[in-house]
Coordinates of C-alpha atoms in Angstrom, one line a residue:
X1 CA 0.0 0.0 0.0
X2 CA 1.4 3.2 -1.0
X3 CA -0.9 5.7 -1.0
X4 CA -1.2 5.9 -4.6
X5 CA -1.8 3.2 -6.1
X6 CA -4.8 2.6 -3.4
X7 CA -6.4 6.2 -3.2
X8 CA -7.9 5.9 -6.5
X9 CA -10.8 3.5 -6.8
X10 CA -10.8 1.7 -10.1
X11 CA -12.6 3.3 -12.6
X12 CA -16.4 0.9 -13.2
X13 CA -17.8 -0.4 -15.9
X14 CA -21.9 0.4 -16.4
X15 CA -24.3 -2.1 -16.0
X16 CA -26.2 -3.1 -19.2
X17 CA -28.9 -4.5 -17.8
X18 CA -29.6 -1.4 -15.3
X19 CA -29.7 0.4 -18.7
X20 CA -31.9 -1.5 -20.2
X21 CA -34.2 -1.2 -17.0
X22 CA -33.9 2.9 -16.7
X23 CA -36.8 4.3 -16.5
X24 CA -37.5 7.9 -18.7
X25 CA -37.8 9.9 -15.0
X26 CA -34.3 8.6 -14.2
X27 CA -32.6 9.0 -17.5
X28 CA -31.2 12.5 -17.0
X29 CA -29.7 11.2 -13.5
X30 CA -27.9 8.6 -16.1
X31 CA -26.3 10.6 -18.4
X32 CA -25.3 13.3 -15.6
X33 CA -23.8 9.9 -14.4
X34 CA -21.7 9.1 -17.7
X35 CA -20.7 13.2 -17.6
X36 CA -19.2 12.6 -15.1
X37 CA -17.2 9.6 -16.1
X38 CA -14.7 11.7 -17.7
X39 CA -13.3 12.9 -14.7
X40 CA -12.3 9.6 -13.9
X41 CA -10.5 8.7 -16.4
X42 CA -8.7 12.3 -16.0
X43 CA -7.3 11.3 -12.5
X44 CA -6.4 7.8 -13.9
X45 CA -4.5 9.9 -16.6
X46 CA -2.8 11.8 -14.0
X47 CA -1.0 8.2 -12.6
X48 CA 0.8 8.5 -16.0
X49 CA 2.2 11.7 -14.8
X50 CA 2.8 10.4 -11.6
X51 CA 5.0 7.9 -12.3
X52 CA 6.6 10.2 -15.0
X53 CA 7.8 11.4 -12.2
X54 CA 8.9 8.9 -9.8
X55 CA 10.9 7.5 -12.5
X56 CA 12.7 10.8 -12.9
X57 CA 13.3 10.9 -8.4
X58 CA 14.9 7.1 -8.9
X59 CA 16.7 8.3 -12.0
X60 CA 18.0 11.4 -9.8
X61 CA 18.5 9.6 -6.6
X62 CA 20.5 6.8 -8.0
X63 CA 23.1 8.9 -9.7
X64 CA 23.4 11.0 -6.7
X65 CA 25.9 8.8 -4.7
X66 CA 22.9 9.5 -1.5
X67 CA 21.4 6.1 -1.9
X68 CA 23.8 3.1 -0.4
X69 CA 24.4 0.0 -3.0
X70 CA 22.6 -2.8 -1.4
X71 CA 19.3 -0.4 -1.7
X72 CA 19.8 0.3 -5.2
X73 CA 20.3 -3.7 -6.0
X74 CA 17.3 -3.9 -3.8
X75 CA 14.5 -2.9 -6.5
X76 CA 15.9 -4.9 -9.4
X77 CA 16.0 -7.9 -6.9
X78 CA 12.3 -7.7 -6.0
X79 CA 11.1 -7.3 -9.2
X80 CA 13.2 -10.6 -11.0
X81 CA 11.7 -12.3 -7.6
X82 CA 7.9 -10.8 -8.5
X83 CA 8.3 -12.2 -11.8
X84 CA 9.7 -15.3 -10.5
X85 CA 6.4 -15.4 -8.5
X86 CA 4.2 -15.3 -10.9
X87 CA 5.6 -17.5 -13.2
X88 CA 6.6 -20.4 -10.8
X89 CA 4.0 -20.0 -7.3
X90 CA 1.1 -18.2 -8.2
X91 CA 0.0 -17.6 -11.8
X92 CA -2.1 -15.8 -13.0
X93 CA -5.7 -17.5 -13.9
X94 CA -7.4 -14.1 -15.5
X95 CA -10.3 -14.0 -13.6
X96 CA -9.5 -10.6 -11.9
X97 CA -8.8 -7.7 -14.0
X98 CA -5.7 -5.9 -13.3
X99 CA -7.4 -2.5 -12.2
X100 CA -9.7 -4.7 -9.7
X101 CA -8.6 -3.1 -6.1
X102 CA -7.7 -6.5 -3.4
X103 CA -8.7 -4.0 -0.6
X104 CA -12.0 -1.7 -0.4
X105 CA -11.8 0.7 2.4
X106 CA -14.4 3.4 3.1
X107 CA -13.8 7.1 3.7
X108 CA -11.6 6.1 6.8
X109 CA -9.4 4.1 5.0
X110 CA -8.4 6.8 2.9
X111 CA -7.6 9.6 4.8
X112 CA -5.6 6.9 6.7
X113 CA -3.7 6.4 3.2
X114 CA -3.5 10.0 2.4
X115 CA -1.8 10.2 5.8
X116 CA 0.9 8.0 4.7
X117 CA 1.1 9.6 1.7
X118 CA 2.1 12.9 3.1
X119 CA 3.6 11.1 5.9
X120 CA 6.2 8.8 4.1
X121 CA 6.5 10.8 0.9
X122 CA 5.7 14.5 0.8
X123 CA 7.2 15.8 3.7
X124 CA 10.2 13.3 3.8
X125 CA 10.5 15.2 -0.1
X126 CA 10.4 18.6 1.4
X127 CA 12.7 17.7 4.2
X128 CA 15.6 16.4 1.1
X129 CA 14.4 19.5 -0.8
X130 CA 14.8 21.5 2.5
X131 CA 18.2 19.9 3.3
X132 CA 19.8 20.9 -0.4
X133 CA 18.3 24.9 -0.2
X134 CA 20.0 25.0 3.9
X135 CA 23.3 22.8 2.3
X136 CA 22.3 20.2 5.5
X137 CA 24.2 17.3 3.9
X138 CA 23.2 15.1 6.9
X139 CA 19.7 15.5 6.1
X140 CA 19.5 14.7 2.4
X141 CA 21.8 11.5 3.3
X142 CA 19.6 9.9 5.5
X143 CA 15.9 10.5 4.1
X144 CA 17.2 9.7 0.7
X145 CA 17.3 6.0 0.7
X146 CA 13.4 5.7 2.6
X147 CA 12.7 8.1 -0.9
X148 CA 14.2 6.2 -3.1
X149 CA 12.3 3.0 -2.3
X150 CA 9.2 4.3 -1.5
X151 CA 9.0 5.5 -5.6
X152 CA 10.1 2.4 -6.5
X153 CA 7.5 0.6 -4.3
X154 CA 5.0 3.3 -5.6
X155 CA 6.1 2.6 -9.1
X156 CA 6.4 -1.4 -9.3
X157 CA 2.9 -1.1 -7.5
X158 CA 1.2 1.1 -10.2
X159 CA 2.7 -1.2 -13.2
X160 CA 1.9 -4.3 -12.0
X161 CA -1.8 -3.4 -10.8
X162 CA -2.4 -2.5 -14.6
X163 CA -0.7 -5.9 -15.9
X164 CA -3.3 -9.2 -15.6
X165 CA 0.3 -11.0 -15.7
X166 CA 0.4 -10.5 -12.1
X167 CA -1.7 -12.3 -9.7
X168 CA -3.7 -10.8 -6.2
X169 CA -0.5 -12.7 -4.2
X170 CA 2.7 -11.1 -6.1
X171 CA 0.5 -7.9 -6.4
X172 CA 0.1 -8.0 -2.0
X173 CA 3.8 -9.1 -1.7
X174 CA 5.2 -5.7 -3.5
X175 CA 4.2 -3.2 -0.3
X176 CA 4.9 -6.2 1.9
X177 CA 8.5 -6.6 0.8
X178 CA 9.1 -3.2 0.4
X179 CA 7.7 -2.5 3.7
X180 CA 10.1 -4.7 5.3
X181 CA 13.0 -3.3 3.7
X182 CA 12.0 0.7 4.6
X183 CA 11.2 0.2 8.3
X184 CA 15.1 -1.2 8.6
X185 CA 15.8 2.0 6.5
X186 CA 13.7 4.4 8.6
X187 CA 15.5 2.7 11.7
X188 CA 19.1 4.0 9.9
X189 CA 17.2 7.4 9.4
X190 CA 16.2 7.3 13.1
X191 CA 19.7 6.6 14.8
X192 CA 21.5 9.4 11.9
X193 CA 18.7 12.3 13.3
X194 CA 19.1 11.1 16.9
X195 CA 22.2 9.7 17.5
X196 CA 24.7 11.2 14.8
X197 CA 23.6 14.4 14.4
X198 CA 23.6 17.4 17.4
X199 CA 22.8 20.8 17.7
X200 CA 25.4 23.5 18.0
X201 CA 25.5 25.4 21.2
X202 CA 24.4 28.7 19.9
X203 CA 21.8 27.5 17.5
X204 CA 19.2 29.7 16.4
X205 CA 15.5 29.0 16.6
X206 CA 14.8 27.8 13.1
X207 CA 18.0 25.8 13.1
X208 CA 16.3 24.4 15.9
X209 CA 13.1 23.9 14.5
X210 CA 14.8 21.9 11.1
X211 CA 16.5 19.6 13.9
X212 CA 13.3 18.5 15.7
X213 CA 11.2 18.3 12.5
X214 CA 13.8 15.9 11.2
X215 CA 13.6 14.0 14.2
X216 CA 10.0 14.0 14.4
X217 CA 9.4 13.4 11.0
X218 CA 11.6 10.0 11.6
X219 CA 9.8 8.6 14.0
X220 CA 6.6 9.0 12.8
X221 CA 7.6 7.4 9.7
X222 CA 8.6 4.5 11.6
X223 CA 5.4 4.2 13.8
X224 CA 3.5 4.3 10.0
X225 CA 4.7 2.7 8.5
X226 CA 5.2 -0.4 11.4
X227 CA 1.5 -0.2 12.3
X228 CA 0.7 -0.3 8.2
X229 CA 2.8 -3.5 8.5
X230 CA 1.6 -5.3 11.6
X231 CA -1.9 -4.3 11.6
X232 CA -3.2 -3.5 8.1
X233 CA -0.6 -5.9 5.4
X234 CA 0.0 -9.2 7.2
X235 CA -3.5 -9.6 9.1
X236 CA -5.9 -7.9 6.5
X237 CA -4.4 -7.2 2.8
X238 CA -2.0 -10.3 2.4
X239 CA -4.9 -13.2 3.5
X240 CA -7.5 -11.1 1.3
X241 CA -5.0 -11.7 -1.6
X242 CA -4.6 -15.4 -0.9
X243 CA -8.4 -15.7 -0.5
X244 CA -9.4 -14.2 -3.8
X245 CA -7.1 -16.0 -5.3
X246 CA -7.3 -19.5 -4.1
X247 CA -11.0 -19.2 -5.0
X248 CA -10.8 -18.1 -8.5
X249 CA -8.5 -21.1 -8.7
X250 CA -10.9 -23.5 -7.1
X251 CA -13.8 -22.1 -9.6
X252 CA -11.7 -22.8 -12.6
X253 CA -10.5 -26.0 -11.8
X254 CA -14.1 -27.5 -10.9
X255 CA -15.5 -25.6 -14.5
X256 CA -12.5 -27.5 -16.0
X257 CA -13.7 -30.7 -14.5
X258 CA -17.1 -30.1 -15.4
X259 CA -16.2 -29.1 -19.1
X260 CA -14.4 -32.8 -18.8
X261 CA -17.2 -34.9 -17.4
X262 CA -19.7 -33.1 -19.8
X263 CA -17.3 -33.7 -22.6
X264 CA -16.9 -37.4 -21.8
X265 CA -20.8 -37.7 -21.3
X266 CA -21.0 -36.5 -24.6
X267 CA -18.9 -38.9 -26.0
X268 CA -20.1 -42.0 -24.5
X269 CA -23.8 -40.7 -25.8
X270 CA -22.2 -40.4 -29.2
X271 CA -21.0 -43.8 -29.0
X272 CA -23.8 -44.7 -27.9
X273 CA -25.9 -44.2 -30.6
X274 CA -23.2 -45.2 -33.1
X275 CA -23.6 -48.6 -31.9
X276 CA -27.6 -48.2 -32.1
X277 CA -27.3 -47.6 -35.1
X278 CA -24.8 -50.2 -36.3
X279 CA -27.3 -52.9 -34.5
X280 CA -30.2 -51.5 -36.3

């Protein structure tokens, strides 16, 4: 879960038999309906954008130096392994489209992703951005690397949500794995703000202010982005995945063993009356 990829609801497709069923008072409400239809597909547009630019943030962060080797190997790992996935574990059947959501939340749910939007991505940018304009080298060094795989989490998770390659299982396991990685990140980030890095002794006040927001902003990542692990991936988004897709599985197998038995019916009545008609 990124906060992107999940706080736009996939755009849905009108029913054809409501249609057929509209009565003439409620005809205008339908094509106010379709109007507005548009406007979806203009926020979908705006992902294109979107990751327009999160390819240009990993392009920028990886030729920086900022981001340490074993987190620029990390991306390139986790996708081969995604693939990997879906090849060899869980395949996909092509029941479930690839804009089809695995986790509906209500109004709730998405102010609690738009917090860790703006949590783990906006002001973590305008802390790097703030860290370049004051020339805080500390700063940009150690919220670069949470940056740099949050877009690539953000960016993986928009492609393969649009690709029917990709079953509900690899498609749960990107923020999962990713998660995992970024919290020990965030922990680095933590112990740099915290540990490494001190305040000189005649430190004005907006010096001091950049020094506790860094801190701040930190921790809170880390309490996020831990709670969106323990409490909303493992127990709720990851078993949803499974569930969807073990039962699409289950409902093609027993069509495909139906298609059999009424294929094998159909040739024993064939034979059947082959050999009524050689008898006759």
């Amino acid at each position: 879960m990124s906060g992107v990829s999940l706080a736009v609801a996939p755009p849905t497709e009108p029913d054809q038999t409501t249609n057929s069923a509209v009565k003439p008072m409620e005809k205008p409400l339908h094509r106010q309906q379709q109007q507005q239809q548009p406007a979806v597909g203009s926020v979908m547009g705006s992902l294109r954008v979107i990751e327009l630019q999160l390819i240009a943030f990993i392009m920028v962060f990886s030729i920086s130096g900022l981001v340490p080797l074993l987190d620029l190997v990390f991306p390139a790992f986790a996708t081969a392994y995604f693939l990997a996935l879906s090849r060899l574990a869980f395949p996909s059947y092509g029941r479930t489209s690839g804009s089809q959501e695995i986790f509906q939340g209500g109004r709730l749910f998405r102010l609690y992703v738009i917090l860790g939007t703006t949590v783990g991505l906006f002001l973590p940018l305008a802390y790097v951005l703030g860290g370049f304009a004051r020339g805080d080298e500390h700063a940009v060094r150690s919220a670069t690397p949470h940056l740099f795989l949050l877009s690539c989490q953000i960016l993986t998770e928009n492609i393969i949500s649009g690709l029917s390659l990709f079953s509900p299982p690899v498609r749960a396991l990107v923020p999962l794995l990713y998660t995992v990685r970024r919290i020990f990140v965030i922990m680095d980030w933590i112990r740099d703000v915290w540990l490494n890095k001190t305040l000189p002794a005649n430190a004005n006040l907006q010096d001091v202010a950049w020094y506790w927001f860094g801190r701040i902003l930190a921790v809170a990542n880390l309490l996020y982005f831990s709670i969106n692990l323990f409490v909303f991936l493992i127990p709720k988004f990851l078993p949803r995945a499974f569930e969807a897709y073990f039962r699409d599985r289950d409902e093609i197998h027993a069509k495909m063993a139906e298609d059999k038995r009424s294929a094998a019916a159909n040739q024993a009545q064939a034979q059947a009356q082959q050999a009524d008609k050689k008898s006759d």
